[in-house]
Amino acid sequence: MANPRPQAFDPDLAIPPKGEATLEGYASDDGILTTGTWTHAGGTLTAEFAYDEVCILLSGHVRLTDHSGYTAEFKAGETFVIPKGFKGTWETIEPVRKHYIIFDSSRKTS
């Protein structure tokens, strides 16, 4: 284990005027687990998840719509999971700041 110290998320990552910003907080030596903070100013992104992601919204409002048309909305203070295989859109309705935890088992090297 290269760095066995506890790692903190950064709750103060600034939301840019346009686009997005990411600050990785932790990555396991094998790359299977990563954490960090992500911000997005607004708009719709195409989303295709090859991993499981836990999202903890610190601020903002988002709408996720899968390829079949199912829609779910989340606001600041809510936590949700985007499962591996999700395909659809991520719409940032109000500028968003989130902590994320990604589990990517495809990186496992036995």
Short mmCIF file of N, CA and C in Angstrom, two decimals:
data_model
loop_
_atom_site.label_atom_id
_atom_site.label_comp_id
_atom_site.label_asym_id
_atom_site.label_seq_id
_atom_site.Cartn_x
_atom_site.Cartn_y
_atom_site.Cartn_z
N MET A 1 0.85 -1.17 0.00
CA MET A 1 0.00 0.00 0.00
C MET A 1 0.90 1.24 0.00
N ALA A 2 0.82 2.01 -1.04
CA ALA A 2 1.69 3.17 -1.19
C ALA A 2 1.38 4.28 -0.20
N ASN A 3 0.11 4.56 0.06
CA ASN A 3 -0.26 5.65 0.95
C ASN A 3 -1.45 5.23 1.81
N PRO A 4 -1.20 4.64 2.99
CA PRO A 4 -2.30 4.14 3.81
C PRO A 4 -3.02 5.19 4.65
N ARG A 5 -2.72 6.47 4.44
CA ARG A 5 -3.37 7.53 5.21
C ARG A 5 -4.79 7.78 4.73
N PRO A 6 -5.69 8.17 5.62
CA PRO A 6 -7.05 8.55 5.20
C PRO A 6 -6.99 9.72 4.22
N GLN A 7 -7.91 9.72 3.26
CA GLN A 7 -7.96 10.77 2.25
C GLN A 7 -9.28 11.53 2.37
N ALA A 8 -9.22 12.85 2.30
CA ALA A 8 -10.42 13.68 2.41
C ALA A 8 -10.86 14.17 1.04
N PHE A 9 -12.16 14.38 0.89
CA PHE A 9 -12.71 15.01 -0.32
C PHE A 9 -12.52 16.51 -0.20
N ASP A 10 -12.50 17.21 -1.32
CA ASP A 10 -12.42 18.67 -1.33
C ASP A 10 -13.80 19.25 -1.58
N PRO A 11 -14.45 19.80 -0.55
CA PRO A 11 -15.80 20.34 -0.75
C PRO A 11 -15.81 21.73 -1.38
N ASP A 12 -14.63 22.32 -1.61
CA ASP A 12 -14.56 23.70 -2.07
C ASP A 12 -14.14 23.86 -3.53
N LEU A 13 -14.09 22.77 -4.30
CA LEU A 13 -13.71 22.89 -5.70
C LEU A 13 -14.67 23.85 -6.40
N ALA A 14 -14.12 24.86 -7.02
CA ALA A 14 -14.95 25.90 -7.64
C ALA A 14 -15.70 25.37 -8.86
N ILE A 15 -16.92 25.84 -9.04
CA ILE A 15 -17.70 25.53 -10.24
C ILE A 15 -17.28 26.54 -11.31
N PRO A 16 -16.78 26.06 -12.45
CA PRO A 16 -16.33 27.00 -13.49
C PRO A 16 -17.52 27.70 -14.14
N PRO A 17 -17.30 28.86 -14.77
CA PRO A 17 -18.38 29.56 -15.44
C PRO A 17 -19.01 28.73 -16.57
N LYS A 18 -18.20 27.89 -17.23
CA LYS A 18 -18.68 26.98 -18.27
C LYS A 18 -17.92 25.68 -18.12
N GLY A 19 -18.55 24.59 -18.52
CA GLY A 19 -17.85 23.31 -18.53
C GLY A 19 -17.80 22.64 -17.18
N GLU A 20 -16.71 21.89 -16.95
CA GLU A 20 -16.59 21.08 -15.76
C GLU A 20 -15.17 21.11 -15.22
N ALA A 21 -15.02 20.68 -13.98
CA ALA A 21 -13.71 20.56 -13.35
C ALA A 21 -13.72 19.33 -12.46
N THR A 22 -12.58 18.64 -12.38
CA THR A 22 -12.45 17.44 -11.55
C THR A 22 -11.18 17.55 -10.72
N LEU A 23 -11.28 17.13 -9.47
CA LEU A 23 -10.11 17.05 -8.60
C LEU A 23 -10.11 15.66 -7.98
N GLU A 24 -9.22 14.80 -8.46
CA GLU A 24 -9.15 13.44 -7.92
C GLU A 24 -8.61 13.50 -6.51
N GLY A 25 -9.26 12.74 -5.61
CA GLY A 25 -8.84 12.73 -4.22
C GLY A 25 -8.01 11.52 -3.86
N TYR A 26 -8.37 10.37 -4.42
CA TYR A 26 -7.70 9.12 -4.07
C TYR A 26 -7.84 8.14 -5.22
N ALA A 27 -6.81 7.35 -5.44
CA ALA A 27 -6.86 6.25 -6.40
C ALA A 27 -6.11 5.08 -5.78
N SER A 28 -6.77 3.93 -5.70
CA SER A 28 -6.10 2.75 -5.17
C SER A 28 -4.95 2.35 -6.09
N ASP A 29 -3.99 1.64 -5.55
CA ASP A 29 -2.83 1.25 -6.33
C ASP A 29 -3.21 0.48 -7.59
N ASP A 30 -4.27 -0.32 -7.52
CA ASP A 30 -4.70 -1.11 -8.68
C ASP A 30 -5.67 -0.36 -9.59
N GLY A 31 -6.05 0.86 -9.21
CA GLY A 31 -6.95 1.67 -10.04
C GLY A 31 -8.41 1.29 -9.98
N ILE A 32 -8.76 0.32 -9.15
CA ILE A 32 -10.15 -0.13 -9.07
C ILE A 32 -11.03 0.88 -8.36
N LEU A 33 -10.50 1.55 -7.37
CA LEU A 33 -11.28 2.52 -6.58
C LEU A 33 -10.67 3.91 -6.74
N THR A 34 -11.51 4.87 -7.14
CA THR A 34 -11.08 6.27 -7.20
C THR A 34 -12.15 7.14 -6.57
N THR A 35 -11.73 8.25 -6.01
CA THR A 35 -12.65 9.20 -5.42
C THR A 35 -12.23 10.61 -5.83
N GLY A 36 -13.15 11.53 -5.66
CA GLY A 36 -12.80 12.90 -5.96
C GLY A 36 -14.01 13.81 -5.89
N THR A 37 -13.80 15.02 -6.39
CA THR A 37 -14.84 16.03 -6.43
C THR A 37 -14.97 16.49 -7.87
N TRP A 38 -16.20 16.68 -8.33
CA TRP A 38 -16.47 17.08 -9.71
C TRP A 38 -17.48 18.21 -9.69
N THR A 39 -17.30 19.16 -10.59
CA THR A 39 -18.25 20.26 -10.73
C THR A 39 -18.64 20.41 -12.20
N HIS A 40 -19.85 20.93 -12.41
CA HIS A 40 -20.33 21.17 -13.78
C HIS A 40 -21.24 22.39 -13.76
N ALA A 41 -20.97 23.32 -14.67
CA ALA A 41 -21.70 24.58 -14.69
C ALA A 41 -23.14 24.45 -15.19
N GLY A 42 -23.37 23.57 -16.15
CA GLY A 42 -24.73 23.41 -16.67
C GLY A 42 -24.73 22.84 -18.07
N GLY A 43 -25.87 22.29 -18.45
CA GLY A 43 -26.00 21.71 -19.77
C GLY A 43 -26.17 20.20 -19.71
N THR A 44 -26.19 19.58 -20.89
CA THR A 44 -26.44 18.15 -21.00
C THR A 44 -25.20 17.44 -21.54
N LEU A 45 -24.85 16.35 -20.87
CA LEU A 45 -23.70 15.53 -21.27
C LEU A 45 -24.20 14.14 -21.65
N THR A 46 -23.59 13.55 -22.66
CA THR A 46 -23.85 12.14 -22.97
C THR A 46 -23.12 11.32 -21.91
N ALA A 47 -23.83 10.35 -21.34
CA ALA A 47 -23.25 9.56 -20.26
C ALA A 47 -23.25 8.08 -20.61
N GLU A 48 -22.08 7.47 -20.47
CA GLU A 48 -21.93 6.03 -20.71
C GLU A 48 -20.96 5.53 -19.64
N PHE A 49 -21.49 4.80 -18.67
CA PHE A 49 -20.69 4.39 -17.51
C PHE A 49 -20.20 2.96 -17.64
N ALA A 50 -18.88 2.79 -17.66
CA ALA A 50 -18.25 1.47 -17.72
C ALA A 50 -17.85 1.01 -16.33
N TYR A 51 -18.38 1.68 -15.31
CA TYR A 51 -18.05 1.41 -13.91
C TYR A 51 -19.24 1.82 -13.05
N ASP A 52 -19.22 1.40 -11.78
CA ASP A 52 -20.24 1.83 -10.82
C ASP A 52 -19.76 3.12 -10.16
N GLU A 53 -20.67 4.08 -9.98
CA GLU A 53 -20.31 5.35 -9.34
C GLU A 53 -21.34 5.74 -8.30
N VAL A 54 -20.86 6.07 -7.11
CA VAL A 54 -21.69 6.66 -6.06
C VAL A 54 -21.50 8.17 -6.16
N CYS A 55 -22.60 8.91 -6.22
CA CYS A 55 -22.57 10.37 -6.31
C CYS A 55 -23.20 10.96 -5.05
N ILE A 56 -22.51 11.92 -4.46
CA ILE A 56 -23.01 12.63 -3.29
C ILE A 56 -23.09 14.10 -3.70
N LEU A 57 -24.32 14.60 -3.94
CA LEU A 57 -24.47 15.98 -4.41
C LEU A 57 -24.33 16.96 -3.25
N LEU A 58 -23.36 17.84 -3.37
CA LEU A 58 -23.15 18.89 -2.38
C LEU A 58 -23.98 20.12 -2.71
N SER A 59 -24.14 20.38 -4.01
CA SER A 59 -24.95 21.51 -4.46
C SER A 59 -25.45 21.20 -5.86
N GLY A 60 -26.54 21.87 -6.24
CA GLY A 60 -27.06 21.75 -7.58
C GLY A 60 -28.25 20.83 -7.73
N HIS A 61 -28.60 20.59 -8.98
CA HIS A 61 -29.78 19.81 -9.35
C HIS A 61 -29.47 19.16 -10.69
N VAL A 62 -29.65 17.84 -10.77
CA VAL A 62 -29.36 17.11 -11.99
C VAL A 62 -30.52 16.20 -12.38
N ARG A 63 -30.57 15.89 -13.67
CA ARG A 63 -31.56 14.94 -14.19
C ARG A 63 -30.79 13.92 -15.03
N LEU A 64 -30.98 12.64 -14.71
CA LEU A 64 -30.40 11.57 -15.50
C LEU A 64 -31.51 10.87 -16.26
N THR A 65 -31.28 10.63 -17.55
CA THR A 65 -32.26 9.95 -18.38
C THR A 65 -31.55 8.80 -19.09
N ASP A 66 -32.06 7.58 -18.89
CA ASP A 66 -31.39 6.44 -19.54
C ASP A 66 -31.89 6.26 -20.96
N HIS A 67 -31.25 5.35 -21.70
CA HIS A 67 -31.56 5.16 -23.12
C HIS A 67 -33.00 4.72 -23.38
N SER A 68 -33.69 4.20 -22.35
CA SER A 68 -35.09 3.79 -22.54
C SER A 68 -36.07 4.92 -22.21
N GLY A 69 -35.54 6.06 -21.70
CA GLY A 69 -36.40 7.19 -21.38
C GLY A 69 -36.71 7.37 -19.91
N TYR A 70 -36.28 6.42 -19.05
CA TYR A 70 -36.50 6.57 -17.60
C TYR A 70 -35.70 7.77 -17.10
N THR A 71 -36.34 8.62 -16.29
CA THR A 71 -35.71 9.83 -15.78
C THR A 71 -35.73 9.85 -14.26
N ALA A 72 -34.63 10.31 -13.67
CA ALA A 72 -34.55 10.51 -12.23
C ALA A 72 -33.85 11.84 -11.98
N GLU A 73 -34.35 12.58 -10.97
CA GLU A 73 -33.74 13.87 -10.62
C GLU A 73 -33.18 13.80 -9.21
N PHE A 74 -32.08 14.52 -9.00
CA PHE A 74 -31.43 14.55 -7.69
C PHE A 74 -31.00 15.98 -7.39
N LYS A 75 -31.09 16.34 -6.10
CA LYS A 75 -30.73 17.69 -5.65
C LYS A 75 -29.71 17.62 -4.54
N ALA A 76 -29.15 18.78 -4.21
CA ALA A 76 -28.14 18.88 -3.15
C ALA A 76 -28.61 18.13 -1.90
N GLY A 77 -27.68 17.39 -1.31
CA GLY A 77 -27.97 16.63 -0.11
C GLY A 77 -28.34 15.18 -0.38
N GLU A 78 -28.56 14.84 -1.65
CA GLU A 78 -28.94 13.47 -1.99
C GLU A 78 -27.73 12.67 -2.48
N THR A 79 -27.81 11.36 -2.25
CA THR A 79 -26.78 10.42 -2.68
C THR A 79 -27.45 9.38 -3.57
N PHE A 80 -26.79 9.02 -4.67
CA PHE A 80 -27.36 8.04 -5.59
C PHE A 80 -26.24 7.26 -6.25
N VAL A 81 -26.62 6.14 -6.88
CA VAL A 81 -25.66 5.27 -7.58
C VAL A 81 -26.00 5.25 -9.06
N ILE A 82 -24.98 5.42 -9.88
CA ILE A 82 -25.13 5.21 -11.32
C ILE A 82 -24.44 3.87 -11.59
N PRO A 83 -25.21 2.86 -11.98
CA PRO A 83 -24.63 1.53 -12.16
C PRO A 83 -23.82 1.38 -13.45
N LYS A 84 -22.87 0.49 -13.39
CA LYS A 84 -22.08 0.12 -14.57
C LYS A 84 -23.06 -0.25 -15.69
N GLY A 85 -22.82 0.25 -16.88
CA GLY A 85 -23.68 -0.05 -18.02
C GLY A 85 -24.71 1.03 -18.32
N PHE A 86 -24.85 2.03 -17.42
CA PHE A 86 -25.80 3.12 -17.67
C PHE A 86 -25.42 3.84 -18.95
N LYS A 87 -26.41 4.07 -19.83
CA LYS A 87 -26.21 4.87 -21.03
C LYS A 87 -27.38 5.84 -21.12
N GLY A 88 -27.07 7.09 -21.34
CA GLY A 88 -28.12 8.09 -21.44
C GLY A 88 -27.54 9.48 -21.38
N THR A 89 -28.24 10.37 -20.65
CA THR A 89 -27.76 11.75 -20.51
C THR A 89 -27.73 12.16 -19.05
N TRP A 90 -26.82 13.06 -18.76
CA TRP A 90 -26.71 13.74 -17.47
C TRP A 90 -26.99 15.20 -17.77
N GLU A 91 -28.05 15.75 -17.20
CA GLU A 91 -28.39 17.16 -17.41
C GLU A 91 -28.21 17.91 -16.10
N THR A 92 -27.34 18.91 -16.13
CA THR A 92 -27.14 19.76 -14.96
C THR A 92 -28.12 20.92 -15.08
N ILE A 93 -29.15 20.90 -14.23
CA ILE A 93 -30.21 21.91 -14.24
C ILE A 93 -29.76 23.15 -13.48
N GLU A 94 -29.10 22.93 -12.33
CA GLU A 94 -28.47 24.00 -11.55
C GLU A 94 -27.02 23.59 -11.35
N PRO A 95 -26.06 24.52 -11.42
CA PRO A 95 -24.65 24.16 -11.29
C PRO A 95 -24.43 23.18 -10.12
N VAL A 96 -23.64 22.15 -10.41
CA VAL A 96 -23.51 21.05 -9.46
C VAL A 96 -22.07 20.87 -8.97
N ARG A 97 -21.98 20.48 -7.71
CA ARG A 97 -20.72 20.06 -7.10
C ARG A 97 -21.03 18.72 -6.45
N LYS A 98 -20.23 17.70 -6.76
CA LYS A 98 -20.47 16.37 -6.18
C LYS A 98 -19.16 15.73 -5.76
N HIS A 99 -19.26 14.88 -4.75
CA HIS A 99 -18.19 13.94 -4.44
C HIS A 99 -18.56 12.66 -5.17
N TYR A 100 -17.56 11.93 -5.64
CA TYR A 100 -17.84 10.67 -6.31
C TYR A 100 -16.91 9.57 -5.79
N ILE A 101 -17.41 8.37 -5.87
CA ILE A 101 -16.64 7.18 -5.55
C ILE A 101 -16.88 6.22 -6.72
N ILE A 102 -15.82 5.87 -7.41
CA ILE A 102 -15.92 4.99 -8.58
C ILE A 102 -15.29 3.65 -8.26
N PHE A 103 -16.04 2.59 -8.56
CA PHE A 103 -15.54 1.23 -8.45
C PHE A 103 -15.50 0.66 -9.86
N ASP A 104 -14.30 0.39 -10.36
CA ASP A 104 -14.13 -0.09 -11.72
C ASP A 104 -13.47 -1.47 -11.70
N SER A 105 -14.29 -2.52 -11.63
CA SER A 105 -13.77 -3.87 -11.52
C SER A 105 -13.05 -4.33 -12.79
N SER A 106 -13.26 -3.65 -13.89
CA SER A 106 -12.58 -4.03 -15.13
C SER A 106 -11.07 -3.79 -15.05
N ARG A 107 -10.65 -2.99 -14.09
CA ARG A 107 -9.22 -2.71 -13.91
C ARG A 107 -8.52 -3.79 -13.08
N LYS A 108 -9.30 -4.67 -12.48
CA LYS A 108 -8.72 -5.71 -11.61
C LYS A 108 -7.80 -6.61 -12.42
N THR A 109 -6.61 -6.80 -11.89
CA THR A 109 -5.59 -7.58 -12.59
C THR A 109 -5.29 -8.90 -11.90
N SER A 110 -6.22 -9.42 -11.11
CA SER A 110 -6.08 -10.67 -10.35
C SER A 110 -4.70 -10.74 -9.77
#
